[in-house]
Amino acid sequence: MAEEQEIPKLTHQSSALVLSGGGARAAYQAGVLKALAELTPESNPNPFQIICGTSAGAVNALLLASHPGNFREAVERLCDLWMGLTVDSIYRSSWTSLLGNIFSISRSLFHQGVSRQRPLALLDNSPLRELIEEVIQFANIQRNIDEGRLRAVCVNAMSYSKGESVSFFQGAQELTEWRRFRRYGTRAEITSDHLMASAAIPALFATVKIGDDYYGDGAVRQMAPISPALHLGANRVFVVGVSDNRSPVHWGKKRSQAPRHSPSMAQIVGQMFNAAFIDSLEGDLEHLDRVNLLLDSVHEKELMGLSPLRPVESAVIEPSQSLERLAGRKVRNLPPAVRWLFRSTGATTAGGGASAASYLLFEKPFIGELIELGYQDAMWEQNKLREFLRPHMEVQEPGRRGLFGRRKKPATETSTHDPNE
């Protein structure tokens, strides 16, 4: 039997909000959070002490973490921001910019694939940096931590030189850094550079240099998306994903059809994006669910010897509709140069690459539909979410080191996690 480890006695629950990446798909998160804000009880105005985000989800996370008001006011600001976005708010869509970037990529073939001026990318996302620096007050993050409204905020990125997933976190002084296989957490004062790095979709947006390393999209090589929140002290997590694949209800609807043509470039890229932005989160959630079922089948006395394991209550909201299909109908709303790029590479329904288009469709018709879908999906689960949002006060039972009290299985999904993971 493994030696039990002393775990600090808990007198309350630390809840974390985990927002996955997904480019324009992250507008869905704003809709879910809008519903969540309406369901948040007045007795719990700031339901999440820990906020973690990846890629576009990191931008959402930082706006919430840096807002001087309560959760409801922060979410209202977030929704207003999304509804005011256009493609040109995120990346330059002119013919001059697009063709200039294509020329730079072509010229790099004569210089060992490296640009001598700035990192290579198909799209110029400098407008995103300007937007971030305008709407996010980074100084407020530490103020919210000092005042006790926030325990920690975390932004995930990927180091190109090390090939590892990096979690940059800013939080309470007692929080410590961690290292696991191909991933680690390091304390930092979060800036616009960290956000730009986390949202740097490979090949589409330029990498960002922080210190001596270049970093890219945090979804790449992120094997355990929920793990940073747990390292920061969470024992309850609310996860907002951007895929409808996880629910078995949809599996039967996705019958494979005979291909009409070989995969287009956009279809190939779309599957790569899905692997980065979706698969790791779904795999992590499935793993937690299975371990939870295993522990539920073990007698309580036997669990006392499994001190590294602790239960983590979780709630998960993901789209009830295919975002790929929604995107396929909205490509026509893009500016001419970007619309040409999408059609020429097959980023359409006919080309089979509408999934790739969904990550870059920062236009109001698509964003508005995603926000509404997120709001409806969350409201369908409002009874479960009200229970999840209700302030929980649980005290660790005497003699139960490593398990934070035996709990009844909640209405929301449950997961179990090793704090050393």
Short mmCIF file of C-alpha atoms in Angstrom, two decimals:
data_model
loop_
_atom_site.label_atom_id
_atom_site.label_comp_id
_atom_site.label_asym_id
_atom_site.label_seq_id
_atom_site.Cartn_x
_atom_site.Cartn_y
_atom_site.Cartn_z
CA MET A 1 0.00 0.00 0.00
CA ALA A 2 1.41 3.36 -1.01
CA GLU A 3 2.46 5.72 1.74
CA GLU A 4 -0.16 8.37 2.40
CA GLN A 5 0.74 11.96 1.68
CA GLU A 6 -0.25 14.88 3.85
CA ILE A 7 -2.66 17.12 1.95
CA PRO A 8 -3.66 20.48 3.43
CA LYS A 9 -7.01 20.46 5.14
CA LEU A 10 -9.69 22.10 3.02
CA THR A 11 -12.50 24.18 4.42
CA HIS A 12 -13.95 25.29 1.09
CA GLN A 13 -14.10 24.43 -2.58
CA SER A 14 -11.79 26.09 -5.13
CA SER A 15 -13.59 26.25 -8.46
CA ALA A 16 -11.81 26.66 -11.78
CA LEU A 17 -13.00 27.78 -15.18
CA VAL A 18 -11.22 26.02 -18.06
CA LEU A 19 -11.64 27.54 -21.53
CA SER A 20 -10.28 25.60 -24.50
CA GLY A 21 -8.88 27.04 -27.72
CA GLY A 22 -10.56 27.25 -31.08
CA GLY A 23 -10.16 30.64 -32.75
CA ALA A 24 -13.53 32.09 -33.69
CA ARG A 25 -15.19 29.05 -32.13
CA ALA A 26 -14.41 30.59 -28.73
CA ALA A 27 -17.42 32.87 -29.24
CA TYR A 28 -19.41 29.82 -28.12
CA GLN A 29 -17.74 30.18 -24.72
CA ALA A 30 -19.07 33.73 -24.41
CA GLY A 31 -22.61 32.41 -24.86
CA VAL A 32 -22.13 29.72 -22.21
CA LEU A 33 -20.66 32.26 -19.81
CA LYS A 34 -23.58 34.61 -20.46
CA ALA A 35 -25.98 31.93 -19.27
CA LEU A 36 -23.70 31.07 -16.38
CA ALA A 37 -23.64 34.71 -15.26
CA GLU A 38 -27.43 34.79 -15.19
CA LEU A 39 -27.51 31.61 -13.10
CA THR A 40 -24.85 32.75 -10.64
CA PRO A 41 -26.39 33.35 -7.20
CA GLU A 42 -25.96 36.74 -5.55
CA SER A 43 -24.27 34.98 -2.65
CA ASN A 44 -21.48 33.87 -4.99
CA PRO A 45 -20.75 36.86 -7.28
CA ASN A 46 -17.33 35.52 -8.33
CA PRO A 47 -17.81 31.74 -8.71
CA PHE A 48 -14.36 30.95 -10.13
CA GLN A 49 -11.21 31.49 -8.11
CA ILE A 50 -9.01 29.97 -10.83
CA ILE A 51 -9.30 30.79 -14.54
CA CYS A 52 -7.34 28.91 -17.20
CA GLY A 53 -7.39 29.47 -20.95
CA THR A 54 -5.76 28.28 -24.12
CA SER A 55 -5.51 30.11 -27.47
CA ALA A 56 -8.68 32.18 -28.02
CA GLY A 57 -9.93 30.77 -24.73
CA ALA A 58 -6.95 32.47 -23.07
CA VAL A 59 -8.15 35.85 -24.35
CA ASN A 60 -11.57 35.16 -22.83
CA ALA A 61 -9.93 34.03 -19.60
CA LEU A 62 -7.74 37.11 -19.26
CA LEU A 63 -10.59 39.50 -19.92
CA LEU A 64 -12.54 37.86 -17.09
CA ALA A 65 -9.54 37.73 -14.75
CA SER A 66 -8.61 41.39 -15.33
CA HIS A 67 -12.08 42.88 -15.03
CA PRO A 68 -12.50 45.10 -11.94
CA GLY A 69 -16.16 44.14 -11.43
CA ASN A 70 -17.93 40.91 -10.59
CA PHE A 71 -18.36 37.87 -12.83
CA ARG A 72 -21.64 39.03 -14.35
CA GLU A 73 -20.20 42.42 -15.33
CA ALA A 74 -17.08 40.80 -16.79
CA VAL A 75 -19.14 38.41 -18.92
CA GLU A 76 -21.29 41.26 -20.20
CA ARG A 77 -18.11 43.04 -21.31
CA LEU A 78 -16.87 39.86 -22.96
CA CYS A 79 -20.07 39.36 -24.97
CA ASP A 80 -20.05 43.00 -26.09
CA LEU A 81 -16.47 42.56 -27.27
CA TRP A 82 -17.27 39.45 -29.32
CA MET A 83 -20.33 40.99 -30.94
CA GLY A 84 -18.23 43.94 -32.08
CA LEU A 85 -15.55 41.82 -33.76
CA THR A 86 -14.84 41.54 -37.46
CA VAL A 87 -12.09 39.72 -39.32
CA ASP A 88 -10.08 42.94 -39.45
CA SER A 89 -10.21 43.12 -35.64
CA ILE A 90 -8.12 39.93 -35.53
CA TYR A 91 -6.04 39.80 -38.72
CA ARG A 92 -5.51 41.90 -41.84
CA SER A 93 -7.75 40.76 -44.68
CA SER A 94 -6.57 42.96 -47.54
CA TRP A 95 -5.15 41.56 -50.77
CA THR A 96 -1.92 43.45 -50.13
CA SER A 97 -1.38 41.82 -46.73
CA LEU A 98 -2.35 38.33 -47.86
CA LEU A 99 -0.29 38.31 -51.05
CA GLY A 100 2.64 39.93 -49.23
CA ASN A 101 2.64 37.13 -46.65
CA ILE A 102 2.43 34.47 -49.36
CA PHE A 103 5.42 36.11 -51.08
CA SER A 104 7.41 36.13 -47.80
CA ILE A 105 6.72 32.42 -47.31
CA SER A 106 7.80 31.69 -50.89
CA ARG A 107 10.98 33.73 -50.47
CA SER A 108 11.87 31.85 -47.28
CA LEU A 109 12.34 28.70 -49.39
CA PHE A 110 15.64 30.23 -50.51
CA HIS A 111 16.72 30.87 -46.87
CA GLN A 112 16.25 27.43 -45.30
CA GLY A 113 12.58 28.15 -44.64
CA VAL A 114 13.32 31.05 -42.29
CA SER A 115 12.33 34.69 -42.59
CA ARG A 116 15.12 37.17 -42.00
CA GLN A 117 12.78 39.92 -40.84
CA ARG A 118 9.90 38.53 -38.77
CA PRO A 119 8.36 35.10 -38.05
CA LEU A 120 6.55 33.62 -41.03
CA ALA A 121 2.77 33.43 -41.08
CA LEU A 122 0.03 33.34 -43.68
CA LEU A 123 -1.98 36.03 -41.88
CA ASP A 124 -0.92 39.20 -40.09
CA ASN A 125 -2.64 39.20 -36.67
CA SER A 126 -1.15 42.46 -35.40
CA PRO A 127 -4.71 43.89 -35.03
CA LEU A 128 -5.31 41.23 -32.36
CA ARG A 129 -2.41 42.57 -30.30
CA GLU A 130 -3.81 46.09 -30.57
CA LEU A 131 -7.23 44.81 -29.46
CA ILE A 132 -5.79 42.89 -26.52
CA GLU A 133 -3.80 45.85 -25.26
CA GLU A 134 -6.88 48.05 -25.57
CA VAL A 135 -9.48 45.89 -23.81
CA ILE A 136 -7.45 43.98 -21.19
CA GLN A 137 -6.11 45.86 -18.18
CA PHE A 138 -3.29 43.53 -17.15
CA ALA A 139 -2.53 45.52 -13.97
CA ASN A 140 -5.96 44.53 -12.62
CA ILE A 141 -4.96 40.85 -12.52
CA GLN A 142 -2.61 41.27 -9.58
CA ARG A 143 -5.04 43.66 -7.92
CA ASN A 144 -7.81 41.04 -8.08
CA ILE A 145 -5.39 38.44 -6.66
CA ASP A 146 -4.33 40.73 -3.81
CA GLU A 147 -7.95 41.52 -2.97
CA GLY A 148 -8.88 37.83 -2.85
CA ARG A 149 -11.29 37.79 -5.80
CA LEU A 150 -8.91 35.62 -7.81
CA ARG A 151 -6.51 32.86 -6.78
CA ALA A 152 -4.75 32.36 -10.11
CA VAL A 153 -5.00 32.83 -13.85
CA CYS A 154 -3.20 30.62 -16.34
CA VAL A 155 -2.34 30.93 -20.04
CA ASN A 156 -1.08 27.93 -21.98
CA ALA A 157 1.41 28.08 -24.86
CA MET A 158 3.83 25.77 -26.67
CA SER A 159 7.60 26.22 -26.79
CA TYR A 160 8.92 25.57 -30.30
CA SER A 161 12.52 25.11 -29.14
CA LYS A 162 11.66 22.67 -26.32
CA GLY A 163 8.60 21.06 -27.85
CA GLU A 164 6.77 21.30 -24.51
CA SER A 165 3.47 22.67 -23.28
CA VAL A 166 4.00 25.64 -20.97
CA SER A 167 1.48 27.00 -18.47
CA PHE A 168 2.26 30.61 -17.57
CA PHE A 169 0.42 31.43 -14.35
CA GLN A 170 0.01 34.47 -12.13
CA GLY A 171 -1.47 33.88 -8.72
CA ALA A 172 -1.21 33.67 -4.96
CA GLN A 173 2.28 33.48 -3.49
CA GLU A 174 1.86 29.99 -2.05
CA LEU A 175 1.36 28.47 -5.51
CA THR A 176 4.38 26.57 -6.78
CA GLU A 177 5.70 25.71 -10.22
CA TRP A 178 5.48 22.15 -11.53
CA ARG A 179 7.01 19.89 -14.16
CA ARG A 180 5.64 16.77 -15.80
CA PHE A 181 6.44 14.90 -19.00
CA ARG A 182 6.41 17.38 -21.91
CA ARG A 183 4.63 20.03 -19.85
CA TYR A 184 5.40 22.40 -17.01
CA GLY A 185 4.01 25.39 -15.17
CA THR A 186 6.01 28.55 -14.55
CA ARG A 187 5.15 31.72 -12.66
CA ALA A 188 5.00 34.88 -14.77
CA GLU A 189 3.46 38.31 -14.90
CA ILE A 190 0.97 37.79 -17.71
CA THR A 191 1.28 40.27 -20.59
CA SER A 192 -0.03 40.66 -24.12
CA ASP A 193 2.96 38.59 -25.33
CA HIS A 194 1.69 35.54 -23.46
CA LEU A 195 -1.75 35.93 -24.99
CA MET A 196 -0.40 36.44 -28.49
CA ALA A 197 1.76 33.34 -28.09
CA SER A 198 -1.12 31.23 -26.82
CA ALA A 199 -3.29 32.29 -29.77
CA ALA A 200 -0.60 31.88 -32.46
CA ILE A 201 -2.27 29.16 -34.58
CA PRO A 202 0.55 27.28 -36.38
CA ALA A 203 1.33 28.61 -39.89
CA LEU A 204 -1.59 31.06 -39.77
CA PHE A 205 -0.35 33.47 -37.08
CA ALA A 206 3.24 34.43 -36.26
CA THR A 207 5.09 32.89 -33.33
CA VAL A 208 5.96 35.14 -30.38
CA LYS A 209 9.32 35.45 -28.65
CA ILE A 210 9.22 35.46 -24.84
CA GLY A 211 12.64 35.53 -23.24
CA ASP A 212 14.92 33.38 -25.38
CA ASP A 213 12.25 31.06 -26.82
CA TYR A 214 9.58 31.30 -29.48
CA TYR A 215 6.08 30.19 -28.50
CA GLY A 216 2.97 29.21 -30.41
CA ASP A 217 -0.61 28.10 -29.88
CA GLY A 218 -1.14 26.51 -26.48
CA ALA A 219 -3.39 23.77 -27.83
CA VAL A 220 -0.43 22.17 -29.61
CA ARG A 221 1.16 19.39 -27.52
CA GLN A 222 -1.24 20.11 -24.65
CA MET A 223 -1.81 16.56 -23.43
CA ALA A 224 -3.70 17.38 -20.22
CA PRO A 225 -5.72 20.61 -20.60
CA ILE A 226 -7.38 20.30 -17.18
CA SER A 227 -4.15 19.61 -15.29
CA PRO A 228 -3.00 23.27 -14.86
CA ALA A 229 -6.21 24.14 -13.01
CA LEU A 230 -5.65 21.25 -10.61
CA HIS A 231 -2.02 22.19 -10.03
CA LEU A 232 -3.26 25.65 -9.09
CA GLY A 233 -5.50 24.19 -6.39
CA ALA A 234 -8.86 23.52 -8.04
CA ASN A 235 -11.06 20.67 -6.85
CA ARG A 236 -14.06 21.65 -8.96
CA VAL A 237 -13.79 22.52 -12.66
CA PHE A 238 -16.19 23.98 -15.19
CA VAL A 239 -15.03 23.20 -18.73
CA VAL A 240 -16.28 24.84 -21.91
CA GLY A 241 -15.25 22.99 -25.07
CA VAL A 242 -15.83 23.78 -28.73
CA SER A 243 -16.68 20.35 -30.16
CA ASP A 244 -19.82 18.24 -30.31
CA ASN A 245 -17.84 15.01 -30.68
CA ARG A 246 -17.73 14.04 -27.02
CA SER A 247 -21.44 13.33 -26.56
CA PRO A 248 -22.45 9.79 -27.67
CA VAL A 249 -25.76 11.28 -28.77
CA HIS A 250 -24.04 12.69 -31.86
CA TRP A 251 -21.90 9.71 -32.78
CA GLY A 252 -24.58 7.93 -34.76
CA LYS A 253 -25.34 11.07 -36.73
CA LYS A 254 -21.81 11.28 -38.13
CA ARG A 255 -22.00 8.46 -40.60
CA SER A 256 -19.12 8.38 -42.99
CA GLN A 257 -19.94 9.09 -46.60
CA ALA A 258 -18.04 8.02 -49.68
CA PRO A 259 -15.54 10.81 -50.48
CA ARG A 260 -16.27 12.76 -53.65
CA HIS A 261 -12.62 13.72 -54.02
CA SER A 262 -9.29 13.41 -52.27
CA PRO A 263 -8.90 15.63 -49.18
CA SER A 264 -8.42 19.31 -49.92
CA MET A 265 -5.62 21.26 -48.24
CA ALA A 266 -8.13 22.92 -45.91
CA GLN A 267 -9.67 19.57 -45.01
CA ILE A 268 -6.25 18.24 -44.02
CA VAL A 269 -5.48 21.39 -42.03
CA GLY A 270 -8.92 21.24 -40.42
CA GLN A 271 -8.27 17.75 -39.10
CA MET A 272 -4.90 18.92 -37.74
CA PHE A 273 -6.61 21.83 -35.98
CA ASN A 274 -9.24 19.50 -34.55
CA ALA A 275 -6.50 17.23 -33.23
CA ALA A 276 -4.85 20.17 -31.49
CA PHE A 277 -7.87 22.10 -30.23
CA ILE A 278 -10.33 19.30 -29.49
CA ASP A 279 -8.88 15.82 -29.11
CA SER A 280 -6.66 16.43 -26.08
CA LEU A 281 -9.49 17.98 -24.04
CA GLU A 282 -11.91 15.20 -24.93
CA GLY A 283 -9.29 12.58 -24.13
CA ASP A 284 -8.49 14.19 -20.78
CA LEU A 285 -12.15 14.34 -19.80
CA GLU A 286 -12.73 10.73 -20.83
CA HIS A 287 -9.72 9.64 -18.80
CA LEU A 288 -10.99 11.45 -15.71
CA ASP A 289 -14.45 9.94 -16.09
CA ARG A 290 -13.05 6.42 -16.30
CA VAL A 291 -10.80 6.84 -13.29
CA ASN A 292 -13.78 8.23 -11.38
CA LEU A 293 -15.85 5.17 -12.22
CA LEU A 294 -13.00 2.95 -11.10
CA LEU A 295 -12.69 4.70 -7.75
CA ASP A 296 -16.45 4.60 -7.22
CA SER A 297 -16.24 0.82 -7.44
CA VAL A 298 -13.52 0.58 -4.78
CA HIS A 299 -14.49 0.23 -1.13
CA GLU A 300 -14.00 3.38 0.93
CA LYS A 301 -11.48 1.76 3.29
CA GLU A 302 -9.34 0.67 0.36
CA LEU A 303 -9.37 4.20 -1.06
CA MET A 304 -7.59 5.49 2.04
CA GLY A 305 -4.38 4.01 0.68
CA LEU A 306 -4.71 5.89 -2.61
CA SER A 307 -3.63 9.20 -1.09
CA PRO A 308 -2.50 10.91 -4.33
CA LEU A 309 -6.02 10.57 -5.74
CA ARG A 310 -8.73 13.08 -4.97
CA PRO A 311 -12.19 13.55 -6.45
CA VAL A 312 -12.77 16.52 -8.73
CA GLU A 313 -16.31 17.54 -9.43
CA SER A 314 -16.73 18.77 -12.98
CA ALA A 315 -19.32 20.23 -15.29
CA VAL A 316 -18.81 20.25 -19.06
CA ILE A 317 -20.71 22.23 -21.69
CA GLU A 318 -20.00 21.62 -25.39
CA PRO A 319 -21.90 22.50 -28.60
CA SER A 320 -25.07 20.58 -29.36
CA GLN A 321 -24.70 21.38 -33.07
CA SER A 322 -21.90 20.93 -35.57
CA LEU A 323 -19.83 24.13 -35.75
CA GLU A 324 -18.42 22.90 -39.05
CA ARG A 325 -21.87 23.00 -40.63
CA LEU A 326 -22.55 26.45 -39.19
CA ALA A 327 -19.26 27.73 -40.60
CA GLY A 328 -19.93 26.28 -44.05
CA ARG A 329 -22.95 28.55 -44.40
CA LYS A 330 -21.07 31.68 -43.30
CA VAL A 331 -17.94 31.67 -45.49
CA ARG A 332 -19.70 34.03 -47.90
CA ASN A 333 -19.61 36.74 -45.20
CA LEU A 334 -15.82 36.96 -45.27
CA PRO A 335 -13.86 39.78 -46.98
CA PRO A 336 -12.97 39.05 -50.66
CA ALA A 337 -9.29 38.17 -50.16
CA VAL A 338 -9.97 35.77 -47.28
CA ARG A 339 -12.97 34.29 -49.10
CA TRP A 340 -10.70 33.59 -52.09
CA LEU A 341 -8.14 31.94 -49.79
CA PHE A 342 -10.78 29.70 -48.25
CA ARG A 343 -12.33 28.68 -51.57
CA SER A 344 -9.00 28.09 -53.29
CA THR A 345 -7.81 25.78 -50.49
CA GLY A 346 -11.13 23.98 -50.02
CA ALA A 347 -12.16 25.63 -46.74
CA THR A 348 -15.82 25.31 -47.72
CA THR A 349 -18.53 22.70 -47.38
CA ALA A 350 -17.96 21.51 -50.95
CA GLY A 351 -14.21 21.37 -50.41
CA GLY A 352 -14.61 19.44 -47.17
CA GLY A 353 -12.62 21.99 -45.16
CA ALA A 354 -15.34 24.05 -43.50
CA SER A 355 -13.93 22.94 -40.16
CA ALA A 356 -10.74 24.91 -40.86
CA ALA A 357 -12.83 27.93 -41.84
CA SER A 358 -14.64 27.86 -38.49
CA TYR A 359 -11.42 28.81 -36.68
CA LEU A 360 -11.03 32.06 -38.67
CA LEU A 361 -14.63 33.17 -39.22
CA PHE A 362 -14.55 36.29 -37.05
CA GLU A 363 -17.71 37.79 -38.55
CA LYS A 364 -20.90 38.79 -36.75
CA PRO A 365 -23.28 36.31 -38.45
CA PHE A 366 -21.15 33.37 -37.31
CA ILE A 367 -20.17 34.84 -33.93
CA GLY A 368 -23.76 35.78 -33.10
CA GLU A 369 -24.98 32.29 -33.89
CA LEU A 370 -22.26 30.74 -31.72
CA ILE A 371 -23.06 32.97 -28.75
CA GLU A 372 -26.75 32.11 -29.03
CA LEU A 373 -25.96 28.40 -29.30
CA GLY A 374 -23.71 28.53 -26.23
CA TYR A 375 -26.38 30.36 -24.25
CA GLN A 376 -29.07 27.83 -25.20
CA ASP A 377 -26.86 24.81 -24.51
CA ALA A 378 -26.07 26.10 -21.01
CA MET A 379 -29.67 27.04 -20.26
CA TRP A 380 -30.81 23.51 -21.17
CA GLU A 381 -28.66 22.39 -18.24
CA GLN A 382 -29.61 25.25 -15.92
CA ASN A 383 -30.78 23.07 -13.02
CA LYS A 384 -27.48 21.18 -12.97
CA LEU A 385 -25.51 24.39 -13.36
CA ARG A 386 -27.36 26.10 -10.50
CA GLU A 387 -26.31 23.22 -8.27
CA PHE A 388 -22.74 23.46 -9.49
CA LEU A 389 -22.63 27.23 -8.91
CA ARG A 390 -24.06 26.98 -5.42
CA PRO A 391 -21.31 27.81 -2.90
CA HIS A 392 -19.93 24.54 -1.48
CA MET A 393 -18.40 24.21 1.98
CA GLU A 394 -16.82 20.84 2.51
CA VAL A 395 -14.44 19.89 5.32
CA GLN A 396 -11.97 17.09 4.95
CA GLU A 397 -13.04 14.11 7.06
CA PRO A 398 -10.69 13.02 9.86
CA GLY A 399 -8.45 10.16 8.82
CA ARG A 400 -9.26 10.64 5.14
CA ARG A 401 -5.99 12.19 3.99
CA GLY A 402 -5.81 12.43 0.22
CA LEU A 403 -9.56 12.35 -0.29
CA PHE A 404 -11.42 15.57 0.32
CA GLY A 405 -14.47 13.94 1.87
CA ARG A 406 -16.67 11.29 0.34
CA ARG A 407 -19.33 13.01 -1.72
CA LYS A 408 -22.48 11.93 -3.40
CA LYS A 409 -22.32 11.79 -7.16
CA PRO A 410 -23.50 15.24 -8.32
CA ALA A 411 -25.94 15.93 -11.11
CA THR A 412 -23.12 17.36 -13.18
CA GLU A 413 -20.38 15.20 -14.61
CA THR A 414 -17.72 14.04 -12.19
CA SER A 415 -14.04 13.43 -12.67
CA THR A 416 -11.23 12.18 -10.49
CA HIS A 417 -7.69 13.39 -10.76
CA ASP A 418 -4.28 12.83 -9.32
CA PRO A 419 -2.94 16.16 -7.92
CA ASN A 420 0.55 15.01 -8.91
CA GLU A 421 -0.49 14.69 -12.58
#
